[in-house]
Amino acid sequence: MNFRNILKVFLIYLLFLSKIIWADKQRIKICMKQPDMPDNIPREEWERYRKELNNYFIEKTKNHEILNNYEIDIYFYPYLPVESSGQPVALNYMNDLASKLSKKEYDFVVMDERILFNEMALMESPLILSEINYRQPSLELLHDLSKYINKKDLEFHDPKILSYGIYENKIIGIPFEYDFDVLYYHGKDEKYSKSYNDTQLLLQNMENYTWNDLIKQMESNAQPLRVAFGDDNDLLNFVIEYTSNHYNLSPEYDSNYMDLFTNKSSTNYYTEFRDLVRTFSEKNNARNAALTSLDDAYNYFKKNNSSFFKAKASHHYIFRSEYSNYEIPLSLPPKYQTATTHKYLVANKFSKINPELLAEIALILTDKDAQLFRAKNFGSIPTFDFSKMDTDQDLQNYCQDNPILCQVMEKMKKLYIRDIFKSDTMVPFFEILYLIPIRFKNYFITNDLDYIKFSLTNVYKFITDHLGIYGILSILVSTITILFFTFYIYMTIKLKNHPYMKVISPIFCNFIVLGCILNLIKVLKFIPPYSLLKIKLFLIIDTLGTNLIYIPMFAVAYRIYRIYKTKTLIVYTLNNKRLFIIVFSVIFLAVLYRIIIVFTCRFYYESIGSVRYARIPVGYYSNFKTLNGIYQGYLSFIFIALIFMIVATGSHSKKFGDICYTFVIFSTNISDYIVGRLITRLDGGDNYPLFFFITIIFSCLLHFICVYTLVGSRILLLMRGSRNYSNSSTTNDSSDATQYIALRPGIRIMSIIKRFSIFNIEK
């Protein structure tokens, strides 16, 4: 090999080596909110966080044959907690996340439990789909990592914190950080000696004080206070902390605990709360508190214009330059009740990175070492299960380094905001976060008591929950109507052999009456109790009710059409037995279709209305538009075929009375639509129970007229005109059966009955 070839090989080797050394690593894009005090945390700190977390990851993966080609790239989302325009910041944030996750701009997101799964509830909200364009964004946008993660690897996390990241055994979020509210105060310093001494008196009684007691004592000491409500989460935390001072917000203690926000005594609660907020608002103007950011509150604190700085425990790193970990001056809020916050690392379902690698990366960034690293360098609080401290050396080491934090964690009474706003009838937390903080801010500013009460009522109540006496009357009227219908069924069976009954096929008429009964019963789906089983049950009831009217009515119309054609009650082409088999088969297939939906689709409630409007629950299932469209297409076909049959029958009849009973189908169809729309769309406020009752009366009256037209009038005629109706037998085949289709004037009717009775006696 000559020198030129050797040089060529050497250059190729150098080129290959340079590509390995200087090749750009693939980036793992992680989105997290920017620090919530951007004015007091310099950009250099943000960059240090980004750089050191990346160095940590590179060090951890340097021997990994695949992950050593990756690096961390953190994007700090510009989450500005105070929006002067009044727009909910959280909503804009969730919208941006949904959009950018679908566009693959992030591989991971660090989000708290107020965002993760906040759409999940028995009563889902149409607002989520309309605002975010996804019905369940947490499941549709984020990876389920349970296939790639052994749950034993997560056992060091606090079980409660871990549970918030799991939905139906799907591991979506892995605990990343933990936080809670605290009060910082001025340390022992000559400059702040008066403030320090006064504060010590407050701290001694903090566990027994309520927020009212604390503020009252501070006013006595002439100690100022400024609290930041600019961030909706901070305001929501304060609402729950203040309320918990006075009430036990636990469903285990009182299942009706939410009533405290809406009952008569709530007026005092809201009034005292607003007065309290005004006391620590600049110039006693609540608007100032609503627009105060954490940066503003901290600046007040630094200037000694506020005796306390209400912030997060993780903000203790701000004081590290002035105090050691053993001296950080912080206390828990009054009653030692504090709202908790949990952050999770979630993986983008649309990420180009292999899901198994995503899971491995997530574990590296959330394991014990990673959390202790961030705790040491950036003051974050780990998500450890501190109940295992006696047996876990890592926890012992953490508490040795952070004794103040561990002391307050041991004393504090945790308030889990998501658990407080959670029940079978409550709106998804999405609506709580989106609307309730704004409602409280507006109340503090405008003092509109009805406004805030109405909003909190809609959070957990449906307008159909408490119908009062009108609800009882509605059930009573429906029950009486159903009893009448049951009597008609009985009499139809008893009179089935009389030609006036036989001509309209008694068995099919009873099916139609039974369908009307089910139509009246299905209105109960709008009132408590609520469950997924109830949706499924009423889906079948609705199917039976509709088909027991449509299909038998088609059979009745066909039978009458054939009677007009043959002039006899005996139709050999399709007798009652064959018609019954066909009718039963069609109804069975319709019900079977809905049963398949019951067992294969996801069922859920969706509230018509929201926190802003009165709510009514309506049951749905996945792929509703498509599957319900197929079913409605089938009903439309039956309806059109029935119209053709009625038209064909009408062309052979001489009077409207010959076919008027067939308009039962139109009346019940119109009733179904009108009643459904009225119950779900009426916004009558306090008068809604009365409107509901009127709607039920309308439904019962219309169905009663239909059933009376179909069989009731015939039963009444026979009961009045003949005592031998129960023993009547079949008419002569040669008689004109069409004369029995419509009811005639009284004299003719009586003559027909007498003639029929004489005929039976002679026979």
Coordinates of N, CA, C and O in Angstrom, one line a residue, residues 137-233:
P137 N -58.0 14.4 27.0 CA -56.6 14.7 26.5 C -55.6 13.9 27.3 O -54.5 13.5 26.7
S138 N -55.8 13.6 28.6 CA -54.8 12.9 29.3 C -54.6 11.5 28.8 O -53.4 10.9 28.9
L139 N -55.6 10.9 28.2 CA -55.4 9.5 27.7 C -55.1 9.6 26.2 O -54.5 8.7 25.6
E140 N -55.6 10.6 25.5 CA -55.5 10.7 24.0 C -54.1 11.3 23.7 O -53.6 11.0 22.5
L141 N -53.5 12.0 24.5 CA -52.2 12.7 24.2 C -51.0 12.1 24.9 O -49.9 12.3 24.5
L142 N -51.2 11.4 26.0 CA -50.1 11.0 26.9 C -50.0 9.5 26.9 O -51.0 8.7 26.8
H143 N -48.8 9.0 27.0 CA -48.4 7.6 26.9 C -48.8 6.9 28.2 O -48.6 7.4 29.3
D144 N -49.3 5.7 28.0 CA -49.5 4.7 29.1 C -48.2 3.9 29.2 O -47.9 3.1 28.3
L145 N -47.4 4.2 30.2 CA -46.1 3.5 30.4 C -46.1 2.3 31.2 O -45.1 1.7 31.6
S146 N -47.3 1.8 31.6 CA -47.4 0.6 32.5 C -46.8 -0.6 31.9 O -46.4 -1.5 32.6
K147 N -46.7 -0.7 30.5 CA -46.2 -1.9 29.9 C -44.6 -2.0 30.1 O -44.1 -3.0 30.1
Y148 N -44.0 -0.8 30.4 CA -42.6 -0.8 30.4 C -42.0 -0.5 31.8 O -40.8 -0.4 32.0
I149 N -42.9 -0.3 32.8 CA -42.5 0.1 34.1 C -43.0 -0.9 35.1 O -44.2 -1.3 35.2
N150 N -42.1 -1.4 35.9 CA -42.4 -2.3 37.0 C -42.9 -1.4 38.2 O -42.1 -0.6 38.7
K151 N -44.1 -1.7 38.7 CA -44.6 -0.8 39.8 C -43.7 -0.9 41.1 O -43.8 0.0 41.9
K152 N -42.9 -2.0 41.2 CA -42.1 -2.0 42.4 C -41.0 -0.9 42.3 O -40.5 -0.5 43.4
D153 N -40.7 -0.5 41.1 CA -39.7 0.6 41.0 C -40.2 1.9 41.4 O -39.5 2.9 41.5
L154 N -41.5 2.0 41.7 CA -42.2 3.2 42.1 C -42.6 3.2 43.6 O -43.2 4.2 44.0
E155 N -42.3 2.2 44.3 CA -42.7 2.0 45.7 C -42.1 3.0 46.6 O -42.7 3.2 47.7
F156 N -41.1 3.7 46.2 CA -40.5 4.7 47.2 C -41.3 6.0 47.2 O -41.1 6.8 48.1
H157 N -42.2 6.1 46.2 CA -43.0 7.3 46.2 C -44.1 7.2 47.3 O -44.6 6.1 47.6
D158 N -44.6 8.4 47.7 CA -45.8 8.4 48.6 C -47.0 7.8 47.8 O -47.3 8.2 46.7
P159 N -47.7 6.8 48.4 CA -48.8 6.1 47.7 C -49.8 7.1 47.2 O -50.4 6.9 46.1
K160 N -50.1 8.1 48.0 CA -51.2 9.1 47.6 C -50.7 9.8 46.4 O -51.5 10.0 45.4
I161 N -49.5 10.3 46.4 CA -49.0 11.1 45.3 C -48.9 10.2 44.1 O -49.3 10.6 43.0
L162 N -48.5 9.0 44.2 CA -48.4 8.0 43.1 C -49.7 7.8 42.5 O -49.9 7.7 41.3
S163 N -50.8 7.7 43.3 CA -52.1 7.3 42.8 C -52.6 8.4 41.9 O -53.4 8.1 41.0
Y164 N -52.2 9.7 42.1 CA -52.7 10.7 41.2 C -52.2 10.6 39.8 O -52.7 11.2 38.9
G165 N -51.1 9.8 39.6 CA -50.6 9.7 38.2 C -51.0 8.4 37.5 O -50.6 8.1 36.4
I166 N -51.9 7.7 38.2 CA -52.4 6.4 37.6 C -53.9 6.5 37.4 O -54.6 6.9 38.3
Y167 N -54.3 6.0 36.3 CA -55.8 6.0 36.0 C -56.1 4.6 35.4 O -55.6 4.2 34.4
E168 N -57.0 3.9 36.2 CA -57.4 2.5 35.8 C -56.2 1.7 35.5 O -56.1 1.0 34.4
N169 N -55.2 1.7 36.4 CA -54.0 0.9 36.3 C -53.1 1.3 35.2 O -52.2 0.5 34.8
K170 N -53.4 2.4 34.6 CA -52.5 2.9 33.5 C -51.5 4.0 34.1 O -52.0 5.0 34.7
I171 N -50.3 3.7 34.0 CA -49.3 4.7 34.6 C -49.0 5.7 33.5 O -48.4 5.5 32.5
I172 N -49.6 6.9 33.8 CA -49.5 8.0 32.8 C -48.5 9.0 33.4 O -47.6 9.5 32.6
G173 N -48.6 9.4 34.6 CA -47.7 10.3 35.2 C -46.8 9.7 36.3 O -47.3 9.0 37.2
I174 N -45.5 10.0 36.3 CA -44.6 9.5 37.3 C -44.2 10.7 38.2 O -43.9 11.7 37.7
P175 N -44.4 10.5 39.5 CA -44.2 11.6 40.5 C -42.8 12.3 40.3 O -41.8 11.6 40.2
F176 N -42.8 13.6 40.2 CA -41.6 14.3 39.9 C -41.2 15.2 41.0 O -40.0 15.3 41.4
E177 N -42.2 16.0 41.6 CA -41.9 16.9 42.7 C -43.1 17.0 43.5 O -44.2 16.7 43.1
Y178 N -42.9 17.5 44.7 CA -44.0 17.7 45.7 C -43.9 19.1 46.3 O -42.8 19.7 46.3
D179 N -45.0 19.7 46.7 CA -45.0 21.0 47.3 C -46.2 21.2 48.1 O -47.2 20.5 48.1
F180 N -46.1 22.3 49.0 CA -47.3 22.6 49.8 C -47.1 24.1 50.3 O -46.0 24.7 50.2
D181 N -48.2 24.7 50.8 CA -48.2 26.1 51.1 C -47.5 26.3 52.5 O -47.8 25.5 53.4
V182 N -46.8 27.3 52.7 CA -46.2 27.7 53.9 C -46.2 29.2 54.1 O -46.5 30.0 53.1
L183 N -45.9 29.7 55.3 CA -45.8 31.1 55.6 C -44.3 31.4 55.9 O -43.8 30.9 56.9
Y184 N -43.6 32.3 55.2 CA -42.3 32.7 55.5 C -42.4 34.0 56.4 O -43.3 34.8 56.1
Y185 N -41.5 34.1 57.3 CA -41.5 35.3 58.1 C -40.1 35.8 58.3 O -39.1 35.2 57.9
H186 N -39.9 37.0 58.8 CA -38.6 37.7 58.9 C -37.8 37.0 60.0 O -38.3 36.8 61.1
G187 N -36.5 36.7 59.7 CA -35.7 36.1 60.7 C -35.2 37.1 61.8 O -35.5 38.3 61.7
K188 N -34.5 36.6 62.8 CA -34.1 37.4 63.9 C -33.0 38.3 63.4 O -31.9 37.9 63.2
D189 N -33.3 39.6 63.3 CA -32.4 40.6 62.7 C -32.7 41.9 63.4 O -33.9 42.2 63.7
E190 N -31.7 42.7 63.6 CA -31.9 44.0 64.2 C -32.9 44.9 63.5 O -33.8 45.5 64.0
K191 N -32.8 44.8 62.1 CA -33.7 45.6 61.3 C -35.2 45.2 61.5 O -36.0 46.0 61.4
Y192 N -35.4 43.8 61.7 CA -36.7 43.3 61.8 C -37.1 42.8 63.2 O -37.9 42.0 63.3
S193 N -36.4 43.3 64.2 CA -36.6 42.8 65.5 C -38.1 42.9 66.0 O -38.6 42.0 66.6
K194 N -38.7 44.1 65.8 CA -40.1 44.3 66.2 C -41.0 43.3 65.5 O -41.9 42.6 66.1
S195 N -40.8 43.2 64.2 CA -41.6 42.3 63.4 C -41.4 40.8 63.8 O -42.4 40.1 64.0
Y196 N -40.1 40.5 64.1 CA -39.8 39.1 64.6 C -40.5 38.8 65.9 O -41.1 37.7 66.0
N197 N -40.5 39.7 66.9 CA -41.1 39.5 68.2 C -42.6 39.3 68.1 O -43.2 38.4 68.7
D198 N -43.2 40.2 67.3 CA -44.6 40.1 67.1 C -45.0 38.8 66.4 O -46.0 38.2 66.8
T199 N -44.2 38.4 65.5 CA -44.5 37.2 64.7 C -44.4 36.0 65.6 O -45.2 35.0 65.4
Q200 N -43.4 36.0 66.5 CA -43.2 34.8 67.4 C -44.5 34.6 68.2 O -44.9 33.4 68.5
L201 N -45.2 35.6 68.6 CA -46.4 35.5 69.4 C -47.5 34.8 68.5 O -48.3 34.0 69.0
L202 N -47.5 35.1 67.2 CA -48.4 34.5 66.3 C -48.1 33.1 66.1 O -49.0 32.2 66.1
L203 N -46.8 32.8 65.9 CA -46.4 31.4 65.6 C -46.7 30.4 66.8 O -47.0 29.3 66.5
Q204 N -46.7 30.9 68.0 CA -47.0 30.1 69.1 C -48.4 29.5 69.1 O -48.7 28.4 69.6
N205 N -49.3 30.3 68.5 CA -50.7 29.9 68.4 C -51.2 29.5 67.0 O -52.4 29.3 66.8
M206 N -50.3 29.4 66.1 CA -50.6 29.1 64.7 C -51.5 27.8 64.5 O -52.4 27.8 63.7
E207 N -51.1 26.8 65.3 CA -51.9 25.5 65.1 C -53.3 25.7 65.6 O -54.2 24.9 65.1
N208 N -53.6 26.6 66.4 CA -55.0 26.8 66.9 C -55.7 27.9 66.2 O -57.0 28.0 66.3
Y209 N -55.0 28.8 65.6 CA -55.6 29.9 65.0 C -56.3 29.5 63.7 O -56.0 28.6 63.0
T210 N -57.4 30.2 63.4 CA -58.0 30.2 62.1 C -57.4 31.4 61.3 O -56.7 32.3 61.9
W211 N -57.7 31.5 60.0 CA -57.2 32.7 59.3 C -57.8 34.0 59.9 O -57.2 35.0 59.9
N212 N -59.0 33.9 60.3 CA -59.7 35.0 60.9 C -59.0 35.5 62.2 O -58.7 36.7 62.4
D213 N -58.6 34.5 63.0 CA -57.9 34.8 64.3 C -56.6 35.4 64.0 O -56.1 36.4 64.6
L214 N -55.9 34.8 63.0 CA -54.5 35.3 62.6 C -54.6 36.8 62.2 O -53.8 37.7 62.7
I215 N -55.5 37.1 61.3 CA -55.6 38.4 60.7 C -56.0 39.4 61.8 O -55.5 40.6 61.9
K216 N -56.9 39.0 62.7 CA -57.4 39.9 63.8 C -56.2 40.2 64.7 O -56.1 41.4 65.1
Q217 N -55.4 39.2 65.0 CA -54.3 39.4 65.9 C -53.2 40.3 65.2 O -52.6 41.2 65.9
M218 N -53.0 40.1 64.0 CA -52.1 40.9 63.2 C -52.5 42.4 63.2 O -51.7 43.3 63.2
E219 N -53.8 42.6 63.0 CA -54.4 44.0 63.1 C -54.1 44.6 64.4 O -53.8 45.8 64.5
S220 N -54.2 43.8 65.5 CA -53.9 44.3 66.8 C -52.5 44.7 67.0 O -52.1 45.7 67.7
N221 N -51.6 44.0 66.3 CA -50.2 44.2 66.4 C -49.7 45.3 65.3 O -48.5 45.6 65.3
A222 N -50.7 45.7 64.5 CA -50.4 46.6 63.4 C -49.4 46.0 62.4 O -48.5 46.7 61.9
Q223 N -49.6 44.7 62.2 CA -48.7 44.0 61.3 C -49.4 43.9 59.9 O -50.5 43.3 59.9
P224 N -48.8 44.3 58.9 CA -49.4 44.3 57.6 C -49.3 42.9 57.0 O -48.4 42.1 57.4
L225 N -50.1 42.6 56.0 CA -50.1 41.3 55.3 C -50.6 41.5 53.8 O -51.5 42.2 53.6
R226 N -49.8 40.9 52.9 CA -50.2 40.9 51.5 C -50.2 39.4 51.0 O -49.1 38.8 51.2
V227 N -51.2 39.0 50.4 CA -51.3 37.6 49.9 C -51.6 37.7 48.4 O -52.4 38.5 47.9
A228 N -50.9 36.8 47.7 CA -51.0 36.8 46.2 C -52.1 35.9 45.7 O -52.1 34.7 46.1
F229 N -53.1 36.5 45.0 CA -54.2 35.7 44.4 C -54.1 35.8 42.9 O -55.1 35.4 42.3
G230 N -53.1 36.3 42.4 CA -53.0 36.4 40.9 C -53.0 35.0 40.3 O -53.7 34.9 39.2
D231 N -52.3 34.0 40.8 CA -52.4 32.7 40.3 C -53.6 32.0 40.8 O -53.9 31.9 42.0
D232 N -54.4 31.5 39.8 CA -55.7 30.8 40.2 C -55.5 29.7 41.1 O -56.3 29.4 42.0
N233 N -54.4 29.0 41.0 CA -54.1 27.8 41.9 C -53.9 28.3 43.3 O -54.3 27.7 44.3

